[in-house]
XYZ file of C-alpha atoms in Angstrom:
339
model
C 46.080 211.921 161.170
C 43.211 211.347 158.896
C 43.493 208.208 156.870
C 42.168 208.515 153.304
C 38.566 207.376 152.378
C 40.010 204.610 149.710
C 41.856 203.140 152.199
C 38.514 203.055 154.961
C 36.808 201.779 152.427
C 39.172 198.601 151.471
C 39.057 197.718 154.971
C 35.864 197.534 155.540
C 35.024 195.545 152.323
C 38.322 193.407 153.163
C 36.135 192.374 156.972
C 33.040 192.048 154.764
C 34.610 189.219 152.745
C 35.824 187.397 155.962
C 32.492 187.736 157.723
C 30.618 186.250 154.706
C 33.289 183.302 154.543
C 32.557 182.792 157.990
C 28.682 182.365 157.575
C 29.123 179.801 154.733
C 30.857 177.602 157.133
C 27.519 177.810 159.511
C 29.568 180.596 161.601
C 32.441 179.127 162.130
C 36.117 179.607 161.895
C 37.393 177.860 159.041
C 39.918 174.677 160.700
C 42.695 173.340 159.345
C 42.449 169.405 159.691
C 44.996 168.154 161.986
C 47.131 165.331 160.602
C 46.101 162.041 161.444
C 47.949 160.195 164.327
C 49.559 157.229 162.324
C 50.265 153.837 165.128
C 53.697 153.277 166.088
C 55.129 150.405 164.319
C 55.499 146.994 166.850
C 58.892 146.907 167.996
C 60.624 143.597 166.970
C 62.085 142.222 169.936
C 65.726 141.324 169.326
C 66.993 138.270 168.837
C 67.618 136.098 172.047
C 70.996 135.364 172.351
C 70.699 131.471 173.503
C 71.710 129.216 174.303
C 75.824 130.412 175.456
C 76.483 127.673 177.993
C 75.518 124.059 178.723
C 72.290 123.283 179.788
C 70.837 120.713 182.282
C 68.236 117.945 181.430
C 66.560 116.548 184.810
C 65.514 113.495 183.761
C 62.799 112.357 187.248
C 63.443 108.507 187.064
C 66.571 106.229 187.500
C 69.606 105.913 184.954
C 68.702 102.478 182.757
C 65.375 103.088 182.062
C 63.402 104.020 179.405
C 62.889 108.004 180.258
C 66.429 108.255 180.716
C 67.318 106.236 177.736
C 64.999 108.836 175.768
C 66.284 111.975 177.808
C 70.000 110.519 176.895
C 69.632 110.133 172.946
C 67.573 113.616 173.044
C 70.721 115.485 174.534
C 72.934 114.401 172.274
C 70.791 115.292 169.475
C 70.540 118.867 171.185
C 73.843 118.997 171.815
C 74.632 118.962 168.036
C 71.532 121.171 167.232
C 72.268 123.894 169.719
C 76.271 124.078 169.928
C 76.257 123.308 173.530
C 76.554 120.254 175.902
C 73.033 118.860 176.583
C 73.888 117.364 180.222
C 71.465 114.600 181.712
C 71.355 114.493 185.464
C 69.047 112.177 187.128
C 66.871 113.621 189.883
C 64.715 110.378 191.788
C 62.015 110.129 194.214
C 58.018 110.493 194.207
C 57.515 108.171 190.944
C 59.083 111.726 189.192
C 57.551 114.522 191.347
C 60.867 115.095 192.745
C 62.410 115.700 189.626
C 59.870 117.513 188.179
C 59.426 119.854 191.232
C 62.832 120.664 190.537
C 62.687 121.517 187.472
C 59.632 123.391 187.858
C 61.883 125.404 190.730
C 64.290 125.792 188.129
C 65.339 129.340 186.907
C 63.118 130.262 183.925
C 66.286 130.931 181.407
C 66.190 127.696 179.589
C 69.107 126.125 181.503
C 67.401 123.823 183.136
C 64.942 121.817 180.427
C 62.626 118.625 182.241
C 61.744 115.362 181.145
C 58.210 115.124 181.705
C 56.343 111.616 181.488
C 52.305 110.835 182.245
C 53.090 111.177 185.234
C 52.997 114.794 184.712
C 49.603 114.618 184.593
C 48.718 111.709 187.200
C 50.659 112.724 190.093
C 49.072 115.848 190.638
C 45.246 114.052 189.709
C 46.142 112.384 192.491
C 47.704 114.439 195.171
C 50.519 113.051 194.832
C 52.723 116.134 193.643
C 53.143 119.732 195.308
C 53.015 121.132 191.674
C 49.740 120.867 189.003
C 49.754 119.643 185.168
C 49.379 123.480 183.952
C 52.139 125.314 186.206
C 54.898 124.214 183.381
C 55.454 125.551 179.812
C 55.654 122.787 177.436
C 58.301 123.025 174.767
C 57.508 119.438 172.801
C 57.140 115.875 173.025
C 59.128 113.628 171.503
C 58.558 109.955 172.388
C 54.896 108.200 172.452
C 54.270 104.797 173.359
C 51.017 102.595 173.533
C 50.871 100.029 176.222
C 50.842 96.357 174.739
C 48.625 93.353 175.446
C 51.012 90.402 176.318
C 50.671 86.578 177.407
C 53.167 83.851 177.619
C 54.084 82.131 174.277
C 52.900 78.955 176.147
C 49.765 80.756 177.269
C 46.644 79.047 175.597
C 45.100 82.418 175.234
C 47.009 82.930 171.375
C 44.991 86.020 169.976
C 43.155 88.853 171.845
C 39.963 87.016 171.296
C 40.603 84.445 173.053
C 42.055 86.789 175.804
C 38.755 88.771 176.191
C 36.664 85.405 175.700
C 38.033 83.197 178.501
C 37.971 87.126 180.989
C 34.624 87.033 179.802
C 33.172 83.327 181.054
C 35.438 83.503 184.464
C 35.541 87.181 185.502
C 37.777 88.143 188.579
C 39.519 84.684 187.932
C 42.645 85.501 185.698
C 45.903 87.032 186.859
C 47.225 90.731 185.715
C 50.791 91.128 186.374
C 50.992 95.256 186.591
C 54.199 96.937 187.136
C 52.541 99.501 188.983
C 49.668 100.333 191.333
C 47.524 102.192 190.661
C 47.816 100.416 187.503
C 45.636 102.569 184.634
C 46.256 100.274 181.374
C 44.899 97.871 183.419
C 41.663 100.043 184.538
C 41.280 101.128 181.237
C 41.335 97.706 179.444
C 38.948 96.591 181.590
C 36.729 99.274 181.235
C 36.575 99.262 177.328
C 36.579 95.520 177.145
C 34.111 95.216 180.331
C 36.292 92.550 181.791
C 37.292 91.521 185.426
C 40.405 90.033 186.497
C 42.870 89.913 189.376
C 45.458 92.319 189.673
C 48.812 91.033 191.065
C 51.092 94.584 191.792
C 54.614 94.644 191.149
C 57.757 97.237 191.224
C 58.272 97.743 187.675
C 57.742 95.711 184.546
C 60.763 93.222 185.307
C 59.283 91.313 187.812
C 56.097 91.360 186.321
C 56.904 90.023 183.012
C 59.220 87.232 185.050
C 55.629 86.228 186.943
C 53.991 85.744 183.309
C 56.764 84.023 181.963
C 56.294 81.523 185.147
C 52.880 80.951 184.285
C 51.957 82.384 187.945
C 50.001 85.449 185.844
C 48.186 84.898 182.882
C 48.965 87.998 181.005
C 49.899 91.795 181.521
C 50.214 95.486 179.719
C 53.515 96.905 179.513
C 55.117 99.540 176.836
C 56.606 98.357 173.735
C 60.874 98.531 175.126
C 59.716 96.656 178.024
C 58.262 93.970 176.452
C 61.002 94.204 173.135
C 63.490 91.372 174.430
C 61.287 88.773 175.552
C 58.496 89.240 172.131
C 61.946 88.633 170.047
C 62.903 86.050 171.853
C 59.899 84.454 171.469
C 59.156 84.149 175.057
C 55.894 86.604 175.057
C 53.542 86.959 172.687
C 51.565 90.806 171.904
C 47.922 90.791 171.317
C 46.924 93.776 170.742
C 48.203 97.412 171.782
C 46.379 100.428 173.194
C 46.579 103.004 170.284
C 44.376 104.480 167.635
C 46.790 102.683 165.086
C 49.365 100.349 164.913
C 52.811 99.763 166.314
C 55.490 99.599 164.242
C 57.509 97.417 165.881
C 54.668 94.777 165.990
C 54.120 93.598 162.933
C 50.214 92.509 162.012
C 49.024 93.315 165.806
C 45.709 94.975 166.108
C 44.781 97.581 168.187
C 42.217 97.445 171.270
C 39.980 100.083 168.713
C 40.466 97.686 165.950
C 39.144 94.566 168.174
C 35.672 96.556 169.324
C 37.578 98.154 172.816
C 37.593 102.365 172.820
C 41.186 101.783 174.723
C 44.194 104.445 173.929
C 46.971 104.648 176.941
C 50.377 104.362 176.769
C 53.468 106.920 177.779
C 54.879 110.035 176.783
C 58.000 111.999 177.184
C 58.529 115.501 176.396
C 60.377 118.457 177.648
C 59.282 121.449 179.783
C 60.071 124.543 181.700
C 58.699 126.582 184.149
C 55.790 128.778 183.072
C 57.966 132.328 182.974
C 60.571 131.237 180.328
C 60.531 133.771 177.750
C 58.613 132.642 174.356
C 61.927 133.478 172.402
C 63.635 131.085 174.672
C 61.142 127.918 174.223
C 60.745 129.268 170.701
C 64.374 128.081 169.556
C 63.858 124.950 172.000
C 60.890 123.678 170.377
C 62.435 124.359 166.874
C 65.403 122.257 168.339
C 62.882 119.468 169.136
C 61.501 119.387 165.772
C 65.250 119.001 164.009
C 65.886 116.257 166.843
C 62.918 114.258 165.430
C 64.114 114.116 162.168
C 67.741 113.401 163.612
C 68.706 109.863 161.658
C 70.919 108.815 164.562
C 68.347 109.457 167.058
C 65.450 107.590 164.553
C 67.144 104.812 164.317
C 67.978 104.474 168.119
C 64.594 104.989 169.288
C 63.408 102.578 166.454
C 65.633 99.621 167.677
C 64.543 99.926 171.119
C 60.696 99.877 170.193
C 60.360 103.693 171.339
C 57.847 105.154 169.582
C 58.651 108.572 167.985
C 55.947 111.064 168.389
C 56.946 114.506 167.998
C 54.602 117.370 169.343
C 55.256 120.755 169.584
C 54.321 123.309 172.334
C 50.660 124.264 171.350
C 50.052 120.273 170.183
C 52.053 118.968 173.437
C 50.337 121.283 175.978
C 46.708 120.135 173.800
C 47.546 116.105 174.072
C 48.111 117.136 177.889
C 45.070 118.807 178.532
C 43.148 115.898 176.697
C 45.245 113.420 179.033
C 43.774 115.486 182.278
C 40.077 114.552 181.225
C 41.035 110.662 180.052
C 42.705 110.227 183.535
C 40.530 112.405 185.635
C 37.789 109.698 185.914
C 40.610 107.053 185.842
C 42.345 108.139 188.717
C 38.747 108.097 191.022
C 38.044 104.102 189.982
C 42.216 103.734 191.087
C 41.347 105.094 194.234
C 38.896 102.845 195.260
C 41.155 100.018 194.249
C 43.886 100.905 197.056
């Protein structure tokens, strides 16, 4: 069947019109722009559901001293700031690498937190620990002590002048009681005040301070709690301390930077975990920390016993420890050659 002409005819004009569009788009097919791919919106992880049971502090050193005193007064201010019991447990051996191995062994679900000291840092500079500084996580620090210049209160030596003066005119002659050897207050005093003396090694500040007190050493470095009892008793007498500012608890004495000697050491004690806890996990630990500095009871604890508060948290705390790795790196090499 025939079609008729008209309707030919409107065909072919109808293909005329669609060839033409076609040329004025440079030949070819007109495209339809594809809607643009819009990014899938972050998923929000969901909130960790910790802590739901107690967890365990290691504290590395004995019950009685000074880390576990701080490690003691921390878990009860956790305790309160968590909702669950904060237990201490006191894991000795390896001046704290035993403890801190431990710990570091530890399951990574934030029931096991660690009491870390310098020694974090130290042990390891000196081969002394199977771990290294930077295998932990670090939640926050939360104590910070300088080490204090001390002589007998019958010492003629009365200020730090007259300390540095009399090293000075008899070098190797005076006595250093140190509570430890490798001692590194001791290597870094005389470093930044360019002094010599003769280093007398004891186990622990105790018997060190009872050799001053004798008059059988002429003076010694020690942190502030160690020293507390016999400076209020007004058996030893502080010269000077090793920080970038002033001690509280010492009222009018200077620091080594104040007196002309670049010398900052001390202690620090802080909490940390092994390196795969989740960040939600040390997230609400470190935000537990922070609380627990501003925790009145603890304050005034750690006030009376001449511990220095010095909150960190995790980026600051893992910094200060990083820092600490390049003070004691060269420190640890002069200790060696003092064995």
């Amino acid at each position: 069947m025939k079609k008729p002409l008209s309707i030919v005819l409107a065909s072919m004009m109808t293909l005329a019109v669609m060839i033409a569009g076609g040329c004025a788009n440079g030949g070819a097919a007109t495209q339809t722009a594809a809607p643009e791919k819009t990014a899938a919106p972050k998923e929000t992880p969901p909130p960790v559901s910790y802590p739901t049971k107690t967890i365990e502090l290691i504290v590395p050193f004995a019950a009685g001293g000074g880390t576990d005193a701080v490690g003691r007064v921390l878990a009860e201010s956790l305790k309160s700031i968590l909702k669950q019991d904060v237990v201490v447990v006191n894991k000795t051996g390896g001046s704290g690498a035993v403890g801190m191995q431990e710990g570091l062994n530890s399951k990574p679900d934030g029931y096991t937190l660690t009491m870390v000291t310098r020694e974090v840092t130290s042990l390891p500079l000196l081969g002394l620990a199977p771990f290294k500084t930077l295998d932990f996580k670090y939640v926050g620090n939360i104590n910070k002590d300088p080490a204090v210049l001390v002589v007998s209160s019958d010492s003629k030596y009365k200020t730090y002048d007259d300390l540095v003066t009399a090293l000075k005119a008899t070098p190797g002659k005076l006595k250093f009681a140190a509570s430890a050897v490798p001692n590194y207050y001791a290597i870094q005093f005389g470093q930044a005040a360019k002094v010599n003396f003769i280093t007398i090694p004891f186990q622990g500040a105790a018997p060190a301070i009872i050799e001053i007190l004798g008059g059988r050493a002429d003076f010694g470095l020690y942190n502030p709690g160690e020293v507390k009892a016999q400076v209020e008793a007004g058996k030893l007498i502080p010269l000077a301390v090793m920080d970038d500012k002033q001690f509280p608890g010492f009222t009018n004495v200077p620091t080594m930077k104040e007196k002309g000697a670049d010398a900052v050491s001390g202690t620090y004690r802080g909490i940390a975990v092994p390196k795969e806890t989740p960040d939600q996990i040390v997230k609400v630990l470190e935000d537990a920390m922070a609380k627990a500095a501003q925790d009145p009871k603890l304050m005034d604890f750690m006030n009376k016993q001449f511990l220095g508060i010095g909150y960190m948290n995790a980026v600051d705390f893992k910094k200060f420890i990083e820092e600490d790795m390049k003070i004691l790196q060269p420190i640890v090499e002069i200790s060696k050659t003092q064995k």
